[in-house]
CSV table of C-alpha atoms in Angstrom, one decimal:
chain,number,residue,atom,x,y,z
A,1,MET,CA,0.0,0.0,0.0
A,2,ILE,CA,1.4,3.4,-1.0
A,3,PHE,CA,-0.3,5.6,1.6
A,4,ARG,CA,1.4,4.4,4.8
A,5,PHE,CA,2.5,6.5,7.8
A,6,GLY,CA,6.2,6.5,8.6
A,7,ASP,CA,7.8,5.4,11.8
A,8,ASN,CA,8.8,8.8,13.2
A,9,LEU,CA,5.4,10.3,14.0
A,10,LEU,CA,5.7,9.8,17.8
A,11,ILE,CA,9.4,10.7,17.9
A,12,ASN,CA,8.7,13.9,16.0
A,13,TYR,CA,5.9,14.9,18.5
A,14,GLU,CA,7.0,18.6,18.4
A,15,GLU,CA,6.5,18.8,14.7
A,16,ALA,CA,3.2,16.9,14.9
A,17,ILE,CA,2.0,19.4,17.5
A,18,ALA,CA,3.1,22.2,15.3
A,19,VAL,CA,1.1,20.7,12.4
A,20,VAL,CA,-1.9,20.4,14.7
A,21,LEU,CA,-1.6,24.1,15.7
A,22,PHE,CA,-1.4,25.0,12.0
A,23,ALA,CA,-4.5,23.0,11.3
A,24,ILE,CA,-6.4,24.7,14.2
A,25,GLY,CA,-5.5,28.1,12.8
A,26,PHE,CA,-6.5,27.0,9.3
A,27,CYS,CA,-9.9,25.7,10.5
A,28,MET,CA,-10.5,29.0,12.3
A,29,LEU,CA,-9.7,30.8,9.1
A,30,LEU,CA,-12.2,28.7,7.1
A,31,PHE,CA,-15.1,28.2,9.5
A,32,HIS,CA,-15.4,31.6,11.3
A,33,ASN,CA,-17.2,34.5,9.8
A,34,ASN,CA,-16.0,37.1,12.2
A,35,LEU,CA,-12.9,38.9,10.8
A,36,MET,CA,-11.4,39.2,14.3
A,37,ARG,CA,-11.4,35.4,14.7
A,38,LYS,CA,-9.9,35.0,11.3
A,39,ILE,CA,-7.0,37.2,12.3
A,40,ILE,CA,-6.6,35.2,15.6
A,41,GLY,CA,-6.6,32.0,13.5
A,42,LEU,CA,-3.9,33.4,11.2
A,43,ASN,CA,-1.8,34.1,14.3
A,44,ILE,CA,-2.2,30.6,15.6
A,45,MET,CA,-1.1,29.3,12.2
A,46,ASP,CA,2.0,31.5,12.6
A,47,THR,CA,2.7,30.0,16.0
A,48,GLY,CA,2.6,26.5,14.5
A,49,VAL,CA,5.2,27.5,11.9
A,50,TYR,CA,7.5,29.0,14.6
A,51,LEU,CA,7.3,25.8,16.6
A,52,PHE,CA,8.0,23.7,13.5
A,53,LEU,CA,11.1,25.8,12.6
A,54,ALA,CA,12.4,25.9,16.2
A,55,SER,CA,12.1,22.1,16.6
A,56,MET,CA,13.8,21.5,13.2
A,57,GLY,CA,16.9,23.3,14.5
A,58,TYR,CA,17.3,21.2,17.7
A,59,ILE,CA,20.3,19.0,18.0
A,60,GLU,CA,20.4,16.2,20.7
A,61,GLY,CA,22.0,17.6,23.8
A,62,GLY,CA,22.6,21.0,22.3
A,63,LYS,CA,22.6,24.2,24.3
A,64,ALA,CA,21.5,27.7,23.3
A,65,PRO,CA,24.0,29.2,20.8
A,66,ILE,CA,25.7,31.6,23.3
A,67,LEU,CA,29.3,30.9,24.3
A,68,PRO,CA,29.9,31.5,28.0
A,69,ASP,CA,33.6,32.3,27.2
A,70,PRO,CA,35.5,32.5,23.9
A,71,ASN,CA,37.5,29.3,24.4
A,72,ALA,CA,34.5,27.0,25.5
A,73,THR,CA,33.5,24.2,23.2
A,74,ILE,CA,30.0,23.0,23.7
A,75,THR,CA,27.4,21.3,21.5
A,76,MET,CA,25.1,24.0,20.2
A,77,ILE,CA,21.8,23.9,18.4
A,78,ASN,CA,21.5,25.2,14.8
A,79,PRO,CA,21.3,29.0,15.0
A,80,ILE,CA,19.7,29.5,11.5
A,81,PRO,CA,16.1,28.4,12.4
A,82,SER,CA,16.2,30.8,15.4
A,83,GLY,CA,17.0,33.7,13.1
A,84,LEU,CA,14.3,32.7,10.7
A,85,VAL,CA,11.7,32.5,13.6
A,86,LEU,CA,12.7,36.1,14.5
A,87,THR,CA,12.0,37.2,11.0
A,88,GLY,CA,8.7,35.4,11.1
A,89,ILE,CA,7.6,37.0,14.3
A,90,VAL,CA,8.3,40.5,13.0
A,91,VAL,CA,6.5,39.9,9.8
A,92,SER,CA,3.5,38.4,11.6
A,93,VAL,CA,3.3,41.4,13.9
A,94,SER,CA,3.4,43.8,10.9
A,95,VAL,CA,0.7,41.8,9.0
A,96,THR,CA,-1.5,41.6,12.1
A,97,ALA,CA,-1.3,45.4,12.6
A,98,LEU,CA,-2.2,46.0,9.0
A,99,MET,CA,-5.1,43.5,9.1
A,100,LEU,CA,-6.5,45.0,12.3
A,101,SER,CA,-6.4,48.6,10.9
A,102,LEU,CA,-8.1,47.4,7.7
A,103,THR,CA,-10.7,45.7,9.9
A,104,VAL,CA,-11.3,49.0,11.7
A,105,ARG,CA,-11.9,50.7,8.4
A,106,LEU,CA,-14.3,47.9,7.3
A,107,TYR,CA,-16.2,48.2,10.6
A,108,LYS,CA,-16.4,52.0,10.1
A,109,ARG,CA,-18.0,51.4,6.6
A,110,TYR,CA,-20.4,48.5,7.3
A,111,HIS,CA,-20.9,48.5,11.1
A,112,THR,CA,-20.4,44.8,11.3
A,113,LEU,CA,-17.4,42.3,11.5
A,114,ASN,CA,-19.4,39.4,10.0
A,115,LEU,CA,-18.1,38.7,6.5
A,116,ASP,CA,-21.4,37.3,5.2
A,117,GLU,CA,-23.3,40.4,6.3
A,118,ILE,CA,-20.6,42.6,4.6
A,119,TYR,CA,-21.1,40.7,1.4
A,120,GLU,CA,-24.9,41.1,1.7
A,121,ILE,CA,-24.6,44.8,2.2
A,122,ILE,CA,-22.2,45.1,-0.8
A,123,GLU,CA,-24.7,43.2,-3.0
A,124,GLU,CA,-27.6,45.3,-1.9
A,125,ASP,CA,-25.6,48.4,-2.6
A,126,GLU,CA,-24.8,47.1,-6.1
A,127,GLU,CA,-28.5,46.3,-6.8
A,128,TYR,CA,-29.4,49.7,-5.6
A,129,ASP,CA,-26.9,51.3,-8.0
A,130,ILE,CA,-28.2,49.2,-10.9
A,131,HIS,CA,-31.8,50.1,-10.4
A,132,ASN,CA,-31.1,53.8,-10.0
B,1,MET,CA,-39.6,40.8,-9.7
B,2,THR,CA,-37.2,42.0,-7.0
B,3,GLN,CA,-38.9,39.7,-4.4
B,4,LYS,CA,-38.4,36.7,-6.7
B,5,ASN,CA,-34.8,37.7,-7.2
B,6,ASN,CA,-34.2,38.0,-3.4
B,7,ARG,CA,-35.7,34.5,-2.9
B,8,LEU,CA,-33.4,33.1,-5.6
B,9,THR,CA,-30.3,34.7,-4.2
B,10,SER,CA,-31.1,33.5,-0.6
B,11,ALA,CA,-31.6,30.0,-2.0
B,12,TYR,CA,-28.3,30.3,-3.8
B,13,ARG,CA,-26.7,31.6,-0.7
B,14,ARG,CA,-27.9,28.6,1.4
B,15,ILE,CA,-26.6,26.1,-1.2
B,16,TYR,CA,-23.3,28.1,-1.4
B,17,ARG,CA,-22.9,27.9,2.4
B,18,ARG,CA,-23.5,24.1,2.4
B,19,VAL,CA,-21.0,23.5,-0.4
B,20,TYR,CA,-18.5,25.8,1.3
B,21,MET,CA,-18.8,23.9,4.6
B,22,VAL,CA,-18.4,20.5,2.9
B,23,LEU,CA,-15.4,21.6,0.8
B,24,SER,CA,-13.8,23.3,3.9
B,25,ILE,CA,-14.1,20.1,6.0
B,26,VAL,CA,-12.6,18.0,3.2
B,27,LEU,CA,-9.8,20.5,2.7
B,28,CYS,CA,-9.0,20.6,6.4
B,29,ILE,CA,-8.9,16.9,6.7
B,30,PHE,CA,-6.8,16.6,3.6
B,31,ILE,CA,-4.3,19.2,4.8
B,32,ILE,CA,-4.0,17.8,8.3
B,33,GLY,CA,-3.5,14.2,6.9
B,34,THR,CA,-0.9,15.3,4.4
B,35,LEU,CA,1.1,17.3,6.9
B,36,LEU,CA,1.0,14.6,9.5
B,37,TRP,CA,2.0,12.1,6.9
B,38,THR,CA,5.0,14.3,5.9
B,39,VAL,CA,6.0,14.7,9.6
B,40,SER,CA,6.0,10.9,10.0
B,41,TYR,CA,8.7,10.7,7.4
B,42,LEU,CA,10.9,13.5,8.6
B,43,PRO,CA,14.2,12.6,10.3
B,44,PRO,CA,14.0,12.0,14.0
B,45,TYR,CA,13.8,14.9,16.4
B,46,GLY,CA,17.3,16.1,17.5
B,47,ASP,CA,19.2,14.1,14.9
B,48,THR,CA,22.6,15.6,13.9
B,49,ASN,CA,22.6,14.2,10.4
B,50,THR,CA,19.6,16.0,8.9
B,51,PRO,CA,19.9,18.2,5.8
B,52,THR,CA,19.2,21.3,7.9
B,53,HIS,CA,22.4,20.9,9.9
B,54,ASN,CA,24.8,21.5,7.0
B,55,GLU,CA,28.1,23.4,6.6
B,56,VAL,CA,26.5,26.8,6.8
B,57,ALA,CA,25.4,26.2,10.4
B,58,ASP,CA,28.7,24.6,11.2
B,59,ARG,CA,30.5,27.7,9.9
B,60,TYR,CA,28.3,30.0,12.0
B,61,VAL,CA,28.9,28.0,15.1
B,62,SER,CA,32.6,27.4,14.8
B,63,GLN,CA,33.8,30.7,13.2
B,64,GLY,CA,31.1,33.1,14.3
B,65,LEU,CA,32.8,34.2,17.4
B,66,THR,CA,36.1,35.1,15.8
B,67,GLU,CA,34.6,36.7,12.7
B,68,THR,CA,31.9,38.8,14.3
B,69,GLY,CA,33.1,39.2,17.9
B,70,ALA,CA,29.7,38.4,19.3
B,71,THR,CA,29.3,35.7,21.9
B,72,ASN,CA,25.6,35.4,21.0
B,73,ILE,CA,25.9,33.5,17.8
B,74,VAL,CA,22.3,34.3,16.7
B,75,ALA,CA,22.9,38.0,17.1
B,76,GLY,CA,26.2,37.7,15.1
B,77,MET,CA,24.3,35.8,12.4
B,78,ILE,CA,21.3,38.1,12.0
B,79,LEU,CA,23.2,41.4,12.3
B,80,ASP,CA,26.5,40.5,10.6
B,81,TYR,CA,26.3,37.6,8.1
B,82,ARG,CA,22.6,38.1,7.3
B,83,ALA,CA,22.3,41.8,8.0
B,84,PHE,CA,20.3,42.6,4.9
B,85,ASP,CA,17.7,40.1,6.0
B,86,THR,CA,17.3,42.1,9.3
B,87,LEU,CA,17.2,45.4,7.3
B,88,GLY,CA,14.4,43.9,5.3
B,89,GLU,CA,12.6,43.0,8.5
B,90,SER,CA,13.0,46.6,9.8
B,91,PHE,CA,11.6,47.9,6.5
B,92,VAL,CA,8.6,45.5,6.8
B,93,LEU,CA,7.9,46.9,10.2
B,94,PHE,CA,8.3,50.5,8.9
B,95,THR,CA,6.0,49.8,6.0
B,96,ALA,CA,3.4,48.4,8.3
B,97,PHE,CA,3.8,51.5,10.5
B,98,CYS,CA,3.3,53.8,7.4
B,99,SER,CA,0.3,51.8,6.2
B,100,CYS,CA,-1.4,51.9,9.6
B,101,LEU,CA,-0.7,55.7,9.8
B,102,ILE,CA,-2.3,56.2,6.3
B,103,ILE,CA,-5.3,54.0,7.2
B,104,LEU,CA,-6.0,55.1,10.7
B,105,GLN,CA,-4.6,58.6,11.3
B,106,GLY,CA,-7.1,61.4,11.7
B,107,SER,CA,-10.1,59.1,11.6
B,108,GLU,CA,-12.6,60.4,14.2
B,109,PHE,CA,-14.0,56.9,14.2
B,110,VAL,CA,-11.6,55.3,16.7
B,111,LYS,CA,-12.1,58.3,19.0
B,112,GLN,CA,-15.9,58.1,18.9
B,113,HIS,CA,-16.2,54.3,19.5
B,114,ARG,CA,-14.0,54.2,22.5
B,115,PRO,CA,-16.0,53.4,25.7
B,116,ASP,CA,-15.9,56.3,28.1
B,117,LYS,CA,-14.9,54.2,31.1
B,118,TYR,CA,-11.5,53.4,29.6
B,119,ARG,CA,-10.7,56.9,28.7
B,120,THR,CA,-9.2,58.1,31.9
B,121,PHE,CA,-7.2,56.3,34.5
B,122,ASP,CA,-7.7,58.3,37.7
B,123,ASP,CA,-6.7,55.5,39.9
B,124,ASN,CA,-4.1,55.9,42.6
B,125,ILE,CA,-3.3,52.2,43.0
B,126,LEU,CA,-2.5,51.9,39.3
B,127,ARG,CA,-0.5,55.1,39.3
B,128,TYR,CA,1.7,54.2,42.3
B,129,THR,CA,2.2,50.7,41.0
B,130,MET,CA,3.4,52.2,37.7
B,131,TYR,CA,5.8,54.5,39.5
B,132,VAL,CA,7.6,51.3,40.5
B,133,ILE,CA,7.1,49.2,37.4
B,134,VAL,CA,7.6,51.5,34.5
B,135,PRO,CA,11.3,52.5,35.4
B,136,MET,CA,12.1,48.8,35.8
B,137,VAL,CA,10.5,47.8,32.5
B,138,MET,CA,12.4,50.6,30.8
B,139,LEU,CA,15.7,49.6,32.5
B,140,PHE,CA,15.2,46.0,31.5
B,141,GLY,CA,14.5,47.0,27.9
B,142,VAL,CA,17.7,49.0,27.7
B,143,TYR,CA,19.6,46.1,29.3
B,144,VAL,CA,18.3,43.6,26.8
B,145,LEU,CA,19.0,46.1,23.9
B,146,LEU,CA,22.6,46.8,24.9
B,147,ASN,CA,23.5,43.2,25.8
B,148,GLY,CA,22.1,41.8,22.5
B,149,HIS,CA,25.6,40.6,21.4
B,150,LEU,CA,26.5,39.0,24.7
B,151,SER,CA,23.3,37.4,26.0
B,152,PRO,CA,19.8,36.5,24.8
B,153,GLY,CA,18.1,39.5,23.5
B,154,GLY,CA,18.8,42.2,20.9
B,155,GLY,CA,17.1,44.9,19.0
B,156,PHE,CA,13.7,43.3,18.4
B,157,SER,CA,13.1,42.0,21.9
B,158,GLY,CA,14.6,45.0,23.7
B,159,GLY,CA,12.6,47.4,21.5
B,160,ALA,CA,9.4,45.5,22.1
B,161,ILE,CA,10.0,45.7,25.9
B,162,LEU,CA,10.7,49.5,25.6
B,163,GLY,CA,7.5,49.9,23.5
B,164,ALA,CA,5.6,48.0,26.2
B,165,GLY,CA,7.0,50.3,28.8
B,166,LEU,CA,5.9,53.4,26.8
B,167,VAL,CA,2.4,51.9,26.4
B,168,LEU,CA,2.2,51.2,30.2
B,169,MET,CA,3.3,54.8,30.9
B,170,SER,CA,0.7,56.2,28.5
B,171,LEU,CA,-2.0,54.1,30.1
B,172,ALA,CA,-1.2,55.0,33.7
B,173,PHE,CA,-0.3,58.7,33.4
B,174,GLY,CA,-2.2,59.7,30.3
B,175,HIS,CA,-0.8,60.1,26.8
B,176,ASN,CA,0.3,63.7,27.4
B,177,THR,CA,3.1,62.4,29.6
B,178,VAL,CA,4.6,60.4,26.8
B,179,SER,CA,3.9,62.8,24.0
B,180,ARG,CA,5.8,65.4,25.9
B,181,PHE,CA,9.1,63.8,24.9
B,182,LEU,CA,7.9,61.5,22.1
B,183,THR,CA,6.1,63.8,19.7
B,184,PRO,CA,4.9,62.5,16.3
B,185,HIS,CA,7.7,64.5,14.6
B,186,ARG,CA,10.3,62.9,16.8
B,187,ILE,CA,8.9,59.4,16.2
B,188,ARG,CA,9.3,59.9,12.5
B,189,VAL,CA,12.8,61.4,12.8
B,190,ILE,CA,14.0,58.6,15.1
B,191,THR,CA,12.6,55.9,12.8
B,192,CYS,CA,14.0,57.3,9.6
B,193,CYS,CA,17.4,58.2,11.1
B,194,SER,CA,17.7,54.7,12.5
B,195,LEU,CA,16.9,53.0,9.2
B,196,CYS,CA,19.3,55.3,7.2
B,197,PHE,CA,22.1,54.7,9.7
B,198,TYR,CA,21.5,50.9,9.4
B,199,CYS,CA,21.7,51.1,5.6
B,200,LEU,CA,24.8,53.2,5.5
B,201,ALA,CA,26.7,51.3,8.3
B,202,LYS,CA,26.0,47.9,6.8
B,203,SER,CA,26.7,49.1,3.2
B,204,TYR,CA,30.1,50.2,4.4
B,205,SER,CA,30.8,46.9,6.2
B,206,PHE,CA,29.7,44.9,3.2
B,207,PHE,CA,31.6,47.0,0.7
B,208,THR,CA,34.9,46.7,2.6
B,209,GLY,CA,34.3,43.0,3.3
B,210,ALA,CA,33.5,42.2,-0.3
B,211,ASN,CA,36.5,44.1,-1.7
B,212,GLY,CA,39.0,42.9,0.9
B,213,LEU,CA,39.6,46.4,2.2
B,214,HIS,CA,40.6,47.3,5.7
B,215,SER,CA,37.6,48.2,7.8
B,216,ILE,CA,38.0,50.7,10.7
B,217,ILE,CA,35.5,48.7,12.7
B,218,GLY,CA,37.0,45.5,14.1
B,219,PRO,CA,35.3,42.7,16.0
B,220,GLY,CA,37.0,43.8,19.3
B,221,VAL,CA,37.6,41.6,22.4
B,222,ALA,CA,34.8,39.1,22.6
B,223,GLY,CA,32.8,39.4,25.9
B,224,ASN,CA,33.2,43.1,26.3
B,225,ILE,CA,30.3,45.4,26.1
B,226,LEU,CA,32.0,47.4,23.3
B,227,SER,CA,32.7,44.5,21.0
B,228,GLY,CA,31.2,42.8,18.1
B,229,GLY,CA,31.9,45.6,15.6
B,230,LEU,CA,28.7,47.1,14.2
B,231,ILE,CA,26.4,44.8,16.1
B,232,LEU,CA,25.8,47.0,19.1
B,233,PRO,CA,24.9,50.2,17.1
B,234,LEU,CA,22.8,48.2,14.7
B,235,ASN,CA,20.9,46.7,17.7
B,236,ILE,CA,20.3,50.2,19.1
B,237,ALA,CA,19.0,51.3,15.7
B,238,VAL,CA,16.7,48.3,15.3
B,239,GLY,CA,15.5,48.8,18.9
B,240,CYS,CA,14.6,52.4,18.3
B,241,VAL,CA,12.6,51.5,15.2
B,242,VAL,CA,10.7,48.7,17.0
B,243,ALA,CA,10.0,50.7,20.2
B,244,CYS,CA,8.6,53.7,18.2
B,245,THR,CA,6.6,51.4,15.9
B,246,MET,CA,5.0,49.5,18.9
B,247,TYR,CA,4.1,52.7,20.6
B,248,SER,CA,2.7,54.2,17.4
B,249,PHE,CA,0.5,51.0,16.8
B,250,TYR,CA,-0.9,51.5,20.3
B,251,CYS,CA,-1.6,55.2,19.7
B,252,LEU,CA,-3.2,54.7,16.4
B,253,PHE,CA,-5.5,51.9,17.6
B,254,GLU,CA,-6.3,53.7,20.8
B,255,ARG,CA,-7.1,57.2,19.7
B,256,GLY,CA,-6.5,57.2,15.9
B,257,ASP,CA,-3.7,59.7,16.1
B,258,LEU,CA,0.0,59.9,17.1
B,259,LYS,CA,-0.5,63.0,19.1
């Protein structure tokens, strides 16, 4: 059978949890109509990605990549995923701020955060424009 | 005619909702299954022989201290080897700040829809607690900012702590206290000067490095506060940008203006 799970699912529990977090965020993005909850879902998805990256950089028995003194030789974790997570956090903060400000403007225009109601109002406006 | 149209559109909408829900559930299950299936074939957690632990990471860990002069290898990596990456991050933050300013500034809406009970904080307990907490938060932020090349921390985390301190101050003592020294004009000047300084300093360092010229900024003695070449000034620049941006986000969402 082609579709078979590998052996490392339980050993890679951190990655598995990251995937579950990603999925929770994705479900929130799809199933909620409220724009605020969609933004929170996107942030949960980001958290899943950070956890995945951070766990990919781990080396067995490795310490944080900070040398106590210049001559010390210790096993260190991979520093590259840590830097990438930092980039991700900054980008996610910026995107969240932009989305929230756009949401404020949408609420100002339509007085609701529900996406379906916003679509209905837009359709009504268009019909009104066509008939007049 | 219009009534018939409305009934039709509502029927369409109901069908659309149902199809959307079914497709969403199928998509979610498919994505979760695919990702978990991929995770089950990834190399084991903590393994040293994975493709991610290649010669680049080895080089950073083994040579990072002598080449950059920073005991914090991550700081040496993001502000020396990959400094343009961090410059891009700062510009992303700056772009978000500009967009929020364009979208929210001057809108009376945020001001109008704020509940009255949150508007003033005439509370002695809060104010006297903040007399103790705000200086400590600021001091800790400055410590994290200046020790970015020696210990965990750096521009982004220190700047975020400083921004949080400014927000606390503005909440407890009123925004006039903060805007007495952090006017909108000064926020813009600090942000732009920090970004320009970052650009120029890192261009100089990359230019001399690429052409094999002698740079006047050496790595210094590792472990000292004045070491790591350009890492300390760059951390300060990034920290200023982040602190100003965090405080401006708070101002814009709280009262729709930087003043």
